Amino acid sequence: MMKYRQCAKINLGLKIVNKREDGYHNLKSVFIPVGIYDKLIFKRAKKNIIVKCKGIKQEDNLIYKTARLLKEERSVLRGVKIIVKKKIPFAAGLGGGSADAAATIKMLNEFWETGLNEEDMYEFASKIGSDVPFFIYNKTAVVEGRGEIVKPIDTKISFYVIIIKPSFGLETKKIYQNFSFKSGQENNIERVIQGVKEQNFDMISKNIVNDLESGVLYDANKYNCIVNMKKDLLESGAIASLMSGSGSCTFGIYPTKKAAKNAKKQLIKKKYKRHQIYIAEAGKGIFE
């Protein structure tokens, strides 16, 4: 038996560069790992792949699809039973599914002795999904293309976040379909990247924009909820607030754990439930 804790991510800014001929979009974003974890347990099985994860059918689970493809490509004869204990919320913009797929690649490479090096795992991850390659590295990085181009940033930046998960999720496909370049927001993602490298929170807070927030406008109630969450986080003392990825989670940045804890108390008094609020470290010191 083998165990692994896999962290989530947030997007410190996200710029949509253009729409590709294949219908997808090229993006540029800063991905930073955050200390919210799923726990994956790998057990021996004779031939079959069995994935147990509450709330997701096995055939729909990216973990199952990843394991099945790896088994086929590497001609593995053994099976595996994977038990997943979810802490990263679904449909949240935190990369939970992609993170677990990357963890599956890394752990099955060892469990099944498939002999993949890091570059091999990265290339295999690109076949699974857009954000999966990032989680092979699990380090703060500039991510481009569809998410398959990962350029780690040499930085020691570290801070705390409060992440709020609303009662609804958002479908990535739908957000991209409704995204508009006419949002009116100037996106200075290069300044955000510079701010991360220099650990300059003032530069980050003045420039972070997520272009995909405009993709939520198809549903006025959900869009207003995102706007209000950002406002409440800022009022609680966050130095910046943004929707992560394609949503629906929204996060606020705090310089210390104490500041984040105080903010959580304010948010609970205001209207939010405890189970909606996550406090996590972002950046260094959280990798497994």
Short mmCIF file of C-alpha atoms in Angstrom, two decimals:
data_model
loop_
_atom_site.label_atom_id
_atom_site.label_comp_id
_atom_site.label_asym_id
_atom_site.label_seq_id
_atom_site.Cartn_x
_atom_site.Cartn_y
_atom_site.Cartn_z
CA MET A 1 0.00 0.00 0.00
CA MET A 2 1.17 3.54 -0.82
CA LYS A 3 -0.26 6.91 0.24
CA TYR A 4 0.07 10.35 -1.32
CA ARG A 5 -1.22 13.83 -0.47
CA GLN A 6 -1.87 16.00 -3.51
CA CYS A 7 -2.24 19.78 -3.19
CA ALA A 8 -4.49 22.16 -5.15
CA LYS A 9 -3.58 25.39 -6.99
CA ILE A 10 -4.83 28.93 -7.46
CA ASN A 11 -4.30 31.28 -10.40
CA LEU A 12 -2.52 34.52 -9.56
CA GLY A 13 -3.95 36.19 -12.62
CA LEU A 14 -5.10 34.64 -15.88
CA LYS A 15 -4.94 36.16 -19.33
CA ILE A 16 -6.64 34.73 -22.40
CA VAL A 17 -4.20 35.35 -25.23
CA ASN A 18 -6.27 34.22 -28.21
CA LYS A 19 -8.63 31.59 -29.54
CA ARG A 20 -7.01 28.72 -31.40
CA GLU A 21 -8.10 27.17 -34.67
CA ASP A 22 -9.04 23.97 -32.81
CA GLY A 23 -11.59 25.92 -30.75
CA TYR A 24 -9.54 26.03 -27.55
CA HIS A 25 -7.92 29.12 -26.07
CA ASN A 26 -4.30 29.95 -25.38
CA LEU A 27 -3.78 31.39 -21.92
CA LYS A 28 -1.05 32.80 -19.73
CA SER A 29 -1.30 32.45 -15.98
CA VAL A 30 0.67 32.08 -12.77
CA PHE A 31 -0.17 28.80 -11.04
CA ILE A 32 0.79 28.55 -7.38
CA PRO A 33 0.23 25.45 -5.21
CA VAL A 34 -1.92 25.84 -2.09
CA GLY A 35 -2.15 23.63 0.96
CA ILE A 36 -5.53 21.99 0.43
CA TYR A 37 -5.01 18.29 -0.15
CA ASP A 38 -6.67 15.19 -1.54
CA LYS A 39 -5.40 11.93 -0.09
CA LEU A 40 -4.87 9.02 -2.48
CA ILE A 41 -4.30 5.46 -1.27
CA PHE A 42 -2.93 2.86 -3.71
CA LYS A 43 -3.48 -0.84 -3.02
CA ARG A 44 -2.56 -3.96 -4.95
CA ALA A 45 -5.14 -5.62 -7.22
CA LYS A 46 -4.76 -8.61 -9.52
CA LYS A 47 -5.73 -7.21 -12.92
CA ASN A 48 -8.46 -4.59 -12.75
CA ILE A 49 -8.34 -0.87 -12.00
CA ILE A 50 -10.72 0.12 -9.22
CA VAL A 51 -11.19 3.75 -8.16
CA LYS A 52 -13.27 4.66 -5.13
CA CYS A 53 -14.11 8.36 -4.86
CA LYS A 54 -17.28 9.65 -3.26
CA GLY A 55 -19.42 11.67 -5.65
CA ILE A 56 -17.73 10.59 -8.91
CA LYS A 57 -18.51 7.49 -10.97
CA GLN A 58 -15.41 5.45 -11.69
CA GLU A 59 -15.76 5.73 -15.48
CA ASP A 60 -16.01 9.52 -15.25
CA ASN A 61 -13.05 9.90 -12.90
CA LEU A 62 -9.88 11.34 -14.43
CA ILE A 63 -7.88 9.13 -12.05
CA TYR A 64 -9.42 6.03 -13.62
CA LYS A 65 -8.86 7.31 -17.18
CA THR A 66 -5.24 8.13 -16.34
CA ALA A 67 -4.54 4.73 -14.78
CA ARG A 68 -6.21 2.89 -17.66
CA LEU A 69 -4.19 4.75 -20.31
CA LEU A 70 -0.92 4.23 -18.44
CA LYS A 71 -1.67 0.52 -18.05
CA GLU A 72 -2.36 0.22 -21.79
CA GLU A 73 0.63 2.26 -22.98
CA ARG A 74 3.15 0.55 -20.69
CA SER A 75 1.64 -2.95 -21.09
CA VAL A 76 1.15 -3.33 -17.34
CA LEU A 77 -0.34 -6.68 -16.30
CA ARG A 78 -1.12 -5.81 -12.69
CA GLY A 79 -4.15 -3.89 -11.45
CA VAL A 80 -4.61 -1.32 -8.71
CA LYS A 81 -7.24 -0.12 -6.25
CA ILE A 82 -7.18 3.63 -5.63
CA ILE A 83 -9.14 5.14 -2.76
CA VAL A 84 -9.55 8.92 -2.87
CA LYS A 85 -10.41 11.07 0.13
CA LYS A 86 -11.41 14.43 -1.31
CA LYS A 87 -10.71 17.76 0.37
CA ILE A 88 -10.25 19.84 -2.78
CA PRO A 89 -13.77 20.93 -3.84
CA PHE A 90 -15.24 19.98 -7.22
CA ALA A 91 -15.78 22.42 -10.13
CA ALA A 92 -13.91 25.07 -8.18
CA GLY A 93 -11.01 26.33 -10.30
CA LEU A 94 -8.50 24.71 -7.93
CA GLY A 95 -7.41 21.94 -10.29
CA GLY A 96 -8.52 19.05 -8.09
CA GLY A 97 -9.14 16.57 -10.90
CA SER A 98 -5.94 17.46 -12.73
CA ALA A 99 -3.97 17.33 -9.48
CA ASP A 100 -5.21 13.82 -8.71
CA ALA A 101 -4.45 12.67 -12.25
CA ALA A 102 -0.85 13.89 -11.89
CA ALA A 103 -0.56 12.16 -8.51
CA THR A 104 -1.80 8.97 -10.16
CA ILE A 105 0.89 9.19 -12.85
CA LYS A 106 3.66 9.72 -10.29
CA MET A 107 2.52 7.05 -7.88
CA LEU A 108 1.66 4.38 -10.45
CA ASN A 109 5.01 4.96 -12.11
CA GLU A 110 6.50 3.77 -8.84
CA PHE A 111 3.77 1.28 -7.92
CA TRP A 112 3.81 -0.45 -11.32
CA GLU A 113 7.52 0.22 -11.98
CA THR A 114 6.82 1.70 -15.41
CA GLY A 115 10.21 3.44 -15.62
CA LEU A 116 9.06 6.94 -16.57
CA ASN A 117 11.40 9.85 -15.84
CA GLU A 118 10.06 13.34 -15.07
CA GLU A 119 10.06 14.38 -18.73
CA ASP A 120 8.17 11.20 -19.68
CA MET A 121 5.60 11.86 -16.98
CA TYR A 122 5.22 15.45 -18.19
CA GLU A 123 4.58 14.29 -21.78
CA PHE A 124 2.11 11.65 -20.60
CA ALA A 125 0.32 14.22 -18.42
CA SER A 126 -0.21 16.42 -21.51
CA LYS A 127 -2.35 13.63 -23.00
CA ILE A 128 -4.64 13.58 -19.95
CA GLY A 129 -5.67 17.22 -19.51
CA SER A 130 -4.65 20.86 -19.79
CA ASP A 131 -3.58 21.48 -16.18
CA VAL A 132 -2.14 18.04 -15.42
CA PRO A 133 1.48 18.83 -16.47
CA PHE A 134 1.70 21.61 -13.88
CA PHE A 135 1.01 19.16 -11.07
CA ILE A 136 3.84 16.90 -12.17
CA TYR A 137 6.16 19.69 -11.00
CA ASN A 138 4.01 21.11 -8.17
CA LYS A 139 5.95 24.37 -8.11
CA THR A 140 4.95 27.99 -8.73
CA ALA A 141 5.08 28.46 -12.51
CA VAL A 142 4.00 30.46 -15.52
CA VAL A 143 1.59 28.27 -17.46
CA GLU A 144 0.86 28.89 -21.14
CA GLY A 145 -0.82 27.34 -24.19
CA ARG A 146 -3.77 25.22 -23.13
CA GLY A 147 -1.95 24.62 -19.86
CA GLU A 148 0.63 22.18 -21.20
CA ILE A 149 3.53 24.68 -21.27
CA VAL A 150 4.90 24.96 -17.73
CA LYS A 151 7.79 27.28 -16.83
CA PRO A 152 8.68 27.09 -13.10
CA ILE A 153 9.49 30.45 -11.46
CA ASP A 154 12.52 30.80 -9.22
CA THR A 155 10.82 32.43 -6.23
CA LYS A 156 10.45 32.00 -2.49
CA ILE A 157 7.10 33.79 -2.37
CA SER A 158 4.82 32.55 0.39
CA PHE A 159 1.54 33.83 1.81
CA TYR A 160 -1.82 32.66 3.10
CA VAL A 161 -5.12 32.55 1.30
CA ILE A 162 -8.74 32.27 2.25
CA ILE A 163 -10.64 30.38 -0.40
CA ILE A 164 -14.43 30.58 -0.47
CA LYS A 165 -16.41 27.86 -2.22
CA PRO A 166 -19.95 29.00 -3.07
CA SER A 167 -22.88 26.59 -3.19
CA PHE A 168 -22.55 26.23 -6.97
CA GLY A 169 -19.85 24.94 -9.29
CA LEU A 170 -18.94 26.21 -12.75
CA GLU A 171 -18.27 24.19 -15.89
CA THR A 172 -14.94 25.06 -17.50
CA LYS A 173 -16.31 24.50 -21.00
CA LYS A 174 -19.23 26.86 -20.40
CA ILE A 175 -17.01 29.58 -18.94
CA TYR A 176 -14.75 29.52 -22.01
CA GLN A 177 -17.77 29.52 -24.33
CA ASN A 178 -19.10 32.68 -22.68
CA PHE A 179 -15.78 34.44 -22.19
CA SER A 180 -15.49 37.79 -23.94
CA PHE A 181 -12.40 39.80 -24.88
CA LYS A 182 -14.60 42.90 -24.42
CA SER A 183 -14.56 42.77 -20.62
CA GLY A 184 -12.86 46.17 -20.50
CA GLN A 185 -10.19 45.07 -18.03
CA GLU A 186 -6.54 45.57 -18.90
CA ASN A 187 -4.61 42.42 -18.03
CA ASN A 188 -1.01 43.05 -16.98
CA ILE A 189 -0.04 39.44 -16.39
CA GLU A 190 3.62 40.25 -17.03
CA ARG A 191 3.59 42.60 -14.04
CA VAL A 192 2.09 39.83 -11.91
CA ILE A 193 4.87 37.47 -13.00
CA GLN A 194 7.46 40.11 -12.13
CA GLY A 195 5.77 40.64 -8.75
CA VAL A 196 5.93 36.91 -7.99
CA LYS A 197 9.63 36.77 -8.90
CA GLU A 198 10.39 39.81 -6.73
CA GLN A 199 7.96 38.83 -3.94
CA ASN A 200 6.34 42.21 -4.44
CA PHE A 201 2.77 41.96 -3.15
CA ASP A 202 1.95 45.55 -4.03
CA MET A 203 2.78 44.86 -7.68
CA ILE A 204 0.73 41.65 -7.61
CA SER A 205 -2.32 43.20 -5.93
CA LYS A 206 -2.43 46.13 -8.36
CA ASN A 207 -2.29 43.95 -11.46
CA ILE A 208 -4.01 40.58 -10.94
CA VAL A 209 -6.94 40.08 -13.27
CA ASN A 210 -8.72 36.89 -14.31
CA ASP A 211 -10.17 37.28 -17.81
CA LEU A 212 -12.42 34.27 -17.25
CA GLU A 213 -14.52 36.14 -14.71
CA SER A 214 -16.34 37.64 -17.70
CA GLY A 215 -17.32 34.09 -18.66
CA VAL A 216 -19.62 33.93 -15.63
CA LEU A 217 -21.77 36.78 -16.97
CA TYR A 218 -24.09 34.26 -18.67
CA ASP A 219 -25.62 33.77 -15.21
CA ALA A 220 -26.22 37.08 -13.43
CA ASN A 221 -26.82 35.50 -10.02
CA LYS A 222 -23.58 33.50 -10.09
CA TYR A 223 -21.62 36.47 -11.42
CA ASN A 224 -22.94 38.72 -8.66
CA CYS A 225 -22.01 36.06 -6.11
CA ILE A 226 -18.41 36.04 -7.38
CA VAL A 227 -18.29 39.85 -7.25
CA ASN A 228 -19.67 39.90 -3.70
CA MET A 229 -17.22 37.23 -2.50
CA LYS A 230 -14.31 39.30 -3.82
CA LYS A 231 -15.71 42.39 -2.12
CA ASP A 232 -16.17 40.59 1.21
CA LEU A 233 -12.63 39.19 1.10
CA LEU A 234 -11.18 42.65 0.49
CA GLU A 235 -13.25 44.10 3.32
CA SER A 236 -11.92 41.36 5.62
CA GLY A 237 -8.37 42.57 5.03
CA ALA A 238 -7.22 40.74 1.90
CA ILE A 239 -4.62 42.65 -0.10
CA ALA A 240 -6.13 41.25 -3.31
CA SER A 241 -8.99 38.97 -4.34
CA LEU A 242 -9.76 37.00 -7.50
CA MET A 243 -11.73 34.09 -8.90
CA SER A 244 -9.40 31.12 -9.38
CA GLY A 245 -9.19 29.62 -12.86
CA SER A 246 -12.63 28.99 -14.34
CA GLY A 247 -14.22 29.18 -10.88
CA SER A 248 -16.27 28.97 -8.81
CA CYS A 249 -13.87 29.45 -5.88
CA THR A 250 -12.70 32.95 -5.04
CA PHE A 251 -9.62 33.65 -2.94
CA GLY A 252 -8.15 36.48 -0.93
CA ILE A 253 -4.42 36.98 -0.22
CA TYR A 254 -3.19 37.62 3.33
CA PRO A 255 0.42 38.20 4.45
CA THR A 256 0.17 35.99 7.57
CA LYS A 257 -1.78 33.06 8.95
CA LYS A 258 -3.00 35.25 11.81
CA ALA A 259 -4.46 37.77 9.35
CA ALA A 260 -6.22 34.97 7.48
CA LYS A 261 -7.68 33.53 10.70
CA ASN A 262 -8.98 36.94 11.76
CA ALA A 263 -10.52 37.41 8.32
CA LYS A 264 -12.23 34.02 8.55
CA LYS A 265 -13.93 35.09 11.79
CA GLN A 266 -15.23 38.22 10.07
CA LEU A 267 -16.52 36.26 7.10
CA ILE A 268 -18.36 33.77 9.31
CA LYS A 269 -20.00 36.62 11.22
CA LYS A 270 -21.03 38.18 7.94
CA LYS A 271 -22.81 35.25 6.21
CA TYR A 272 -20.47 32.44 5.21
CA LYS A 273 -20.58 28.90 6.60
CA ARG A 274 -17.45 27.34 8.08
CA HIS A 275 -17.45 24.51 5.52
CA GLN A 276 -17.32 27.08 2.70
CA ILE A 277 -14.07 28.64 3.89
CA TYR A 278 -10.58 27.20 3.51
CA ILE A 279 -7.39 28.72 4.95
CA ALA A 280 -4.24 27.49 3.21
CA GLU A 281 -0.59 28.35 2.74
CA ALA A 282 0.42 29.23 -0.80
CA GLY A 283 3.91 28.86 -2.23
CA LYS A 284 6.73 27.22 -0.37
CA GLY A 285 6.72 24.45 2.19
CA ILE A 286 3.55 22.59 1.24
CA PHE A 287 4.67 20.00 -1.29
CA GLU A 288 4.50 16.26 -0.80
#
